[in-house]
Amino acid sequence: MVSADRKEIRIDGDIILGGLFPMHEKGVGGKMCGAIKEEKGIQRVEAMLFAVDQINADPKLLRQFNITLGVHILDTCLRDTYALEQSLEFIKAHMSTLDVTEYKCASGQTPIYSPKKPVAGVIGAAASPVSIMVANILRLFKIPQISYASTGIELSDKSRFGYFSRVVPPDTYQAQAMVNVVQAFGWSYVSTLADEGNYGERGIAAFETLADRAGICVAKSLKIPREVKPDTFKRLIKELLENQKAKVVILFASIDMEVTEIIHWLASDSWGSKAVPVNGQEWAAEGTITILPTRNVLTEFDDYFTKLTPENNSRNPWFDEFWESHFRGREYKQEGLVPFVVDSVYVMAHALKDLHDDKCGDTPGVCPDMLPLPGPDLLHRIRNTSFVGAAGHVVKFNDKGDATVRYTVYQYQKKSEKVFDYVPIGTWTDGLVVDKSLIRWKSGKQGPRSICSEPCPPGSVKKTEGLDSCCWVCLRCDHHEILEDESTCSQCPNGTFPDKTKSVCNPLPIQFLAMTSAWAIVPVVFAVCGMLTTLFVLLVFVRFDDTPVIMASGRELCYVMVAGLLLSYVMTFIMVAKPSLMSCTLLRIGLGLSMCICYSAILTKTNRISRIFNRGVKAMVKRPSYTSPRSQLVICACLVSVQVFGAITWVIMDPPGVTHTYPDRKTVVLRCRSNNVAVVLSLLYNMVLIIMCTVYAFKTRKIPENFNEAKYIAFTMYSTCIVWLAFVPIYFGTKNDFKIQIMALCMCISISATVQLGCLFVPKVYIVLFQPHKNANAFCHRLH
């Protein structure tokens, strides 16, 4: 029957189930309740009545025991305090202590009293804040509660809500699903908007925690106040639009709100696939992504609901109000959570059947062992229930009273010029599966780019601005650096260089002077010509060994000089060869030795000439000591031995070998390993010989005209000094270009040898070959 004094539904039965539904919106202006709710209210109430009718007619459930279900359904008006006040009606029968035998009628008879039956369990409520408030009091009286819509995270805490269960998954999973949606669309910078209260605040907190772990940043986190004023949504939208980079807003709100086409929404199940949030603002809501626990449309309920009229539905006191305000002239669509309301009622029915089996066996009706209905026993059976529900999936609970996790992802799309609808585009169980071919954005445009900073180009690192990891500036790594990670550049080791993507250090090609290079060909050709000329001179000297010119020039030292010149030219081939242990050893010894042989011979010769011609008259009386050819060779050998000893000591103390040098970051040169100090000492000794030769050449510049070899020696030494002075800036001014350095050193040694060859030997060869009459000069013969 329907109560006449207040709007509630009371249908008698052997066992009563309570129901809490938001039949009206929240009231404004001091009113507790507002306008009638079509989807969340009327359809869900009728879904409970529909389920009870089916259960009472099902011979496999309670009907086989001659047990019928009744209902006691109340309105919550979406207010937790009002819902708490209403739910007190459920526990009045539990608190009744009236003893009828203590009362007598005027006739002396015992009065007839029919106490209200206590509810065995409660279906509801919808909003999480309402369920939280109601669950606190129902737990005190051990009344099981099953919600068809409350997804608040807090309700999973069984230490506080031990008698609460739900056929929808909690928002922790929904938050994870929403994070996965954000990732799937490449959004990394979003804002959030949530109701004040448990549902919105805890849901958005779960999202923000999971988003942070996934590298998603929240630009702004705003709340919708409990009391919404006329300008509340305009203010919130304006504040969200202040950050133009966060084009997507995550919405956890259980109220209908104004939307704008500038913002793209990702909404929780409180929006779901309902028509109310988009009514009158379809164009602005186009493209919205929503999440809803997976369900199937119940065609049986559609047949039932569309046939209802005020005339045949007198048991629902709110139906007339709904009929007048909403339904007439409007298209009907089944509300998304209708199957879950049906599942909630069926969970109670299955648990009661199991309880009857245990307590009563085959005894029909509610046996004495079931009275009063034991809440803990019924709760135990609720948690262990498992059956295929109205949504087509198995209904069962985990140890926290939460249902199996399944979500459907919807997008609100424009189907035709004036028709909009929700289109399933994906699913989420353990992970997200999206069919991107089904996605349609506003006016066919691409989806929104909700990011703070564009990805950095290859070879650039991110430098975050402030504390927001999603906002950065891109800085290019140096040319010799690679990306160690997205925020760090690291130098490539010597001998390597980054690839084009700056992700790997690749080995650089090892360079050395190739024999086919012009830098090698020029000094080699010059050295070959010098060697051929030197060999020609040697042949001439050997052929005319006993002629006056040859004998007067100190032929023994000349042969020593020729050996030094040949060795100087040979050094070119060693220097341009690919560095190896053998070539580096020969270079270590031969470079200094070749010059040392030449200048030691010249120094010995100039010293001899100086001692002969600068001693005055006495010198003509007695021949100077140590001027014989043998003495000259010994003196020269002593001078050369210093260089040989130094070279051998250097080789022993610092064994030669090859090494890699790096003139710049892009060049690896294979060179001979050497100690700079030893190199300087080796060259320094030769410089001392050159300086001493130059000094003696200068001292003997005025010897008799008949014997002008001293002048040639002086000119040789002056030229040698000029060559080596020019070599220093060329060698050290090449910015470590090994090709120029090797060529310069080769040419410097070859030119020095050529100067000696041209100044000291060519004149003698010319006389011997082309002026033989001068070769018979008695003076020359006498000097020898």
mmCIF file of N, CA and C in Angstrom, residues 173-187 207 210-211 214 216 266 291 409 427-434:
data_model
loop_
_atom_site.group_PDB
_atom_site.id
_atom_site.type_symbol
_atom_site.label_atom_id
_atom_site.label_comp_id
_atom_site.label_asym_id
_atom_site.label_seq_id
_atom_site.Cartn_x
_atom_site.Cartn_y
_atom_site.Cartn_z
ATOM 1 N N TYR A 173 39.501 2.524 -8.804
ATOM 2 C CA TYR A 173 39.627 1.937 -10.130
ATOM 3 C C TYR A 173 39.196 2.923 -11.207
ATOM 4 N N GLN A 174 38.150 3.672 -10.920
ATOM 5 C CA GLN A 174 37.698 4.668 -11.886
ATOM 6 C C GLN A 174 38.778 5.729 -12.110
ATOM 7 N N ALA A 175 39.446 6.130 -11.016
ATOM 8 C CA ALA A 175 40.526 7.103 -11.136
ATOM 9 C C ALA A 175 41.654 6.548 -12.006
ATOM 10 N N GLN A 176 41.965 5.261 -11.810
ATOM 11 C CA GLN A 176 43.009 4.647 -12.639
ATOM 12 C C GLN A 176 42.572 4.582 -14.099
ATOM 13 N N ALA A 177 41.312 4.254 -14.322
ATOM 14 C CA ALA A 177 40.798 4.222 -15.697
ATOM 15 C C ALA A 177 40.895 5.600 -16.339
ATOM 16 N N MET A 178 40.579 6.635 -15.583
ATOM 17 C CA MET A 178 40.643 7.996 -16.124
ATOM 18 C C MET A 178 42.087 8.408 -16.406
ATOM 19 N N VAL A 179 43.016 7.986 -15.548
ATOM 20 C CA VAL A 179 44.435 8.256 -15.806
ATOM 21 C C VAL A 179 44.863 7.583 -17.097
ATOM 22 N N ASN A 180 44.415 6.350 -17.305
ATOM 23 C CA ASN A 180 44.773 5.632 -18.530
ATOM 24 C C ASN A 180 44.172 6.294 -19.760
ATOM 25 N N VAL A 181 42.968 6.854 -19.620
ATOM 26 C CA VAL A 181 42.368 7.588 -20.745
ATOM 27 C C VAL A 181 43.210 8.815 -21.070
ATOM 28 N N VAL A 182 43.619 9.536 -20.037
ATOM 29 C CA VAL A 182 44.463 10.722 -20.241
ATOM 30 C C VAL A 182 45.748 10.335 -20.959
ATOM 31 N N GLN A 183 46.355 9.224 -20.541
ATOM 32 C CA GLN A 183 47.581 8.768 -21.188
ATOM 33 C C GLN A 183 47.334 8.369 -22.639
ATOM 34 N N ALA A 184 46.200 7.697 -22.885
ATOM 35 C CA ALA A 184 45.909 7.208 -24.235
ATOM 36 C C ALA A 184 45.780 8.340 -25.236
ATOM 37 N N PHE A 185 45.292 9.493 -24.790
ATOM 38 C CA PHE A 185 45.107 10.627 -25.684
ATOM 39 C C PHE A 185 46.295 11.595 -25.650
ATOM 40 N N GLY A 186 47.337 11.231 -24.925
ATOM 41 C CA GLY A 186 48.545 12.052 -24.922
ATOM 42 C C GLY A 186 48.425 13.346 -24.154
ATOM 43 N N TRP A 187 47.490 13.401 -23.204
ATOM 44 C CA TRP A 187 47.357 14.611 -22.388
ATOM 45 C C TRP A 187 48.262 14.493 -21.164
ATOM 46 N N PHE A 207 42.685 10.353 -8.255
ATOM 47 C CA PHE A 207 43.149 10.636 -9.620
ATOM 48 C C PHE A 207 44.472 11.380 -9.606
ATOM 49 N N LEU A 210 47.420 9.069 -8.647
ATOM 50 C CA LEU A 210 47.787 8.167 -9.742
ATOM 51 C C LEU A 210 48.356 8.936 -10.930
ATOM 52 N N ALA A 211 47.829 10.137 -11.181
ATOM 53 C CA ALA A 211 48.328 10.949 -12.284
ATOM 54 C C ALA A 211 49.772 11.360 -12.049
ATOM 55 N N ALA A 214 52.032 8.709 -12.943
ATOM 56 C CA ALA A 214 52.071 8.494 -14.392
ATOM 57 C C ALA A 214 52.704 9.661 -15.133
ATOM 58 N N ILE A 216 51.614 12.832 -15.104
ATOM 59 C CA ILE A 216 50.594 13.785 -15.543
ATOM 60 C C ILE A 216 50.499 14.896 -14.499
ATOM 61 N N LEU A 266 36.605 15.252 -19.196
ATOM 62 C CA LEU A 266 36.703 13.827 -18.920
ATOM 63 C C LEU A 266 35.985 13.622 -17.593
ATOM 64 N N ILE A 291 33.066 8.022 -18.104
ATOM 65 C CA ILE A 291 33.322 6.667 -17.614
ATOM 66 C C ILE A 291 32.052 6.158 -16.927
ATOM 67 N N VAL A 409 33.955 3.172 -21.590
ATOM 68 C CA VAL A 409 34.340 4.555 -21.872
ATOM 69 C C VAL A 409 33.451 5.065 -23.004
ATOM 70 N N THR A 427 36.827 0.091 -23.377
ATOM 71 C CA THR A 427 36.521 -0.600 -22.124
ATOM 72 C C THR A 427 37.753 -0.566 -21.223
ATOM 73 N N TRP A 428 37.513 -0.800 -19.933
ATOM 74 C CA TRP A 428 38.605 -0.864 -18.961
ATOM 75 C C TRP A 428 38.291 -1.956 -17.935
ATOM 76 N N THR A 429 39.202 -2.900 -17.830
ATOM 77 C CA THR A 429 39.137 -3.893 -16.752
ATOM 78 C C THR A 429 40.458 -3.808 -16.005
ATOM 79 N N ASP A 430 41.435 -4.609 -16.424
ATOM 80 C CA ASP A 430 42.771 -4.467 -15.855
ATOM 81 C C ASP A 430 43.570 -3.390 -16.580
ATOM 82 N N GLY A 431 43.082 -2.970 -17.720
ATOM 83 C CA GLY A 431 43.746 -1.941 -18.508
ATOM 84 C C GLY A 431 42.765 -1.380 -19.516
ATOM 85 N N LEU A 432 43.198 -0.316 -20.187
ATOM 86 C CA LEU A 432 42.320 0.397 -21.104
ATOM 87 C C LEU A 432 42.470 -0.135 -22.525
ATOM 88 N N VAL A 433 41.324 -0.338 -23.183
ATOM 89 C CA VAL A 433 41.291 -0.691 -24.603
ATOM 90 C C VAL A 433 40.378 0.318 -25.288
ATOM 91 N N VAL A 434 40.943 1.110 -26.208
ATOM 92 C CA VAL A 434 40.182 2.155 -26.896
ATOM 93 C C VAL A 434 40.243 1.915 -28.396
#
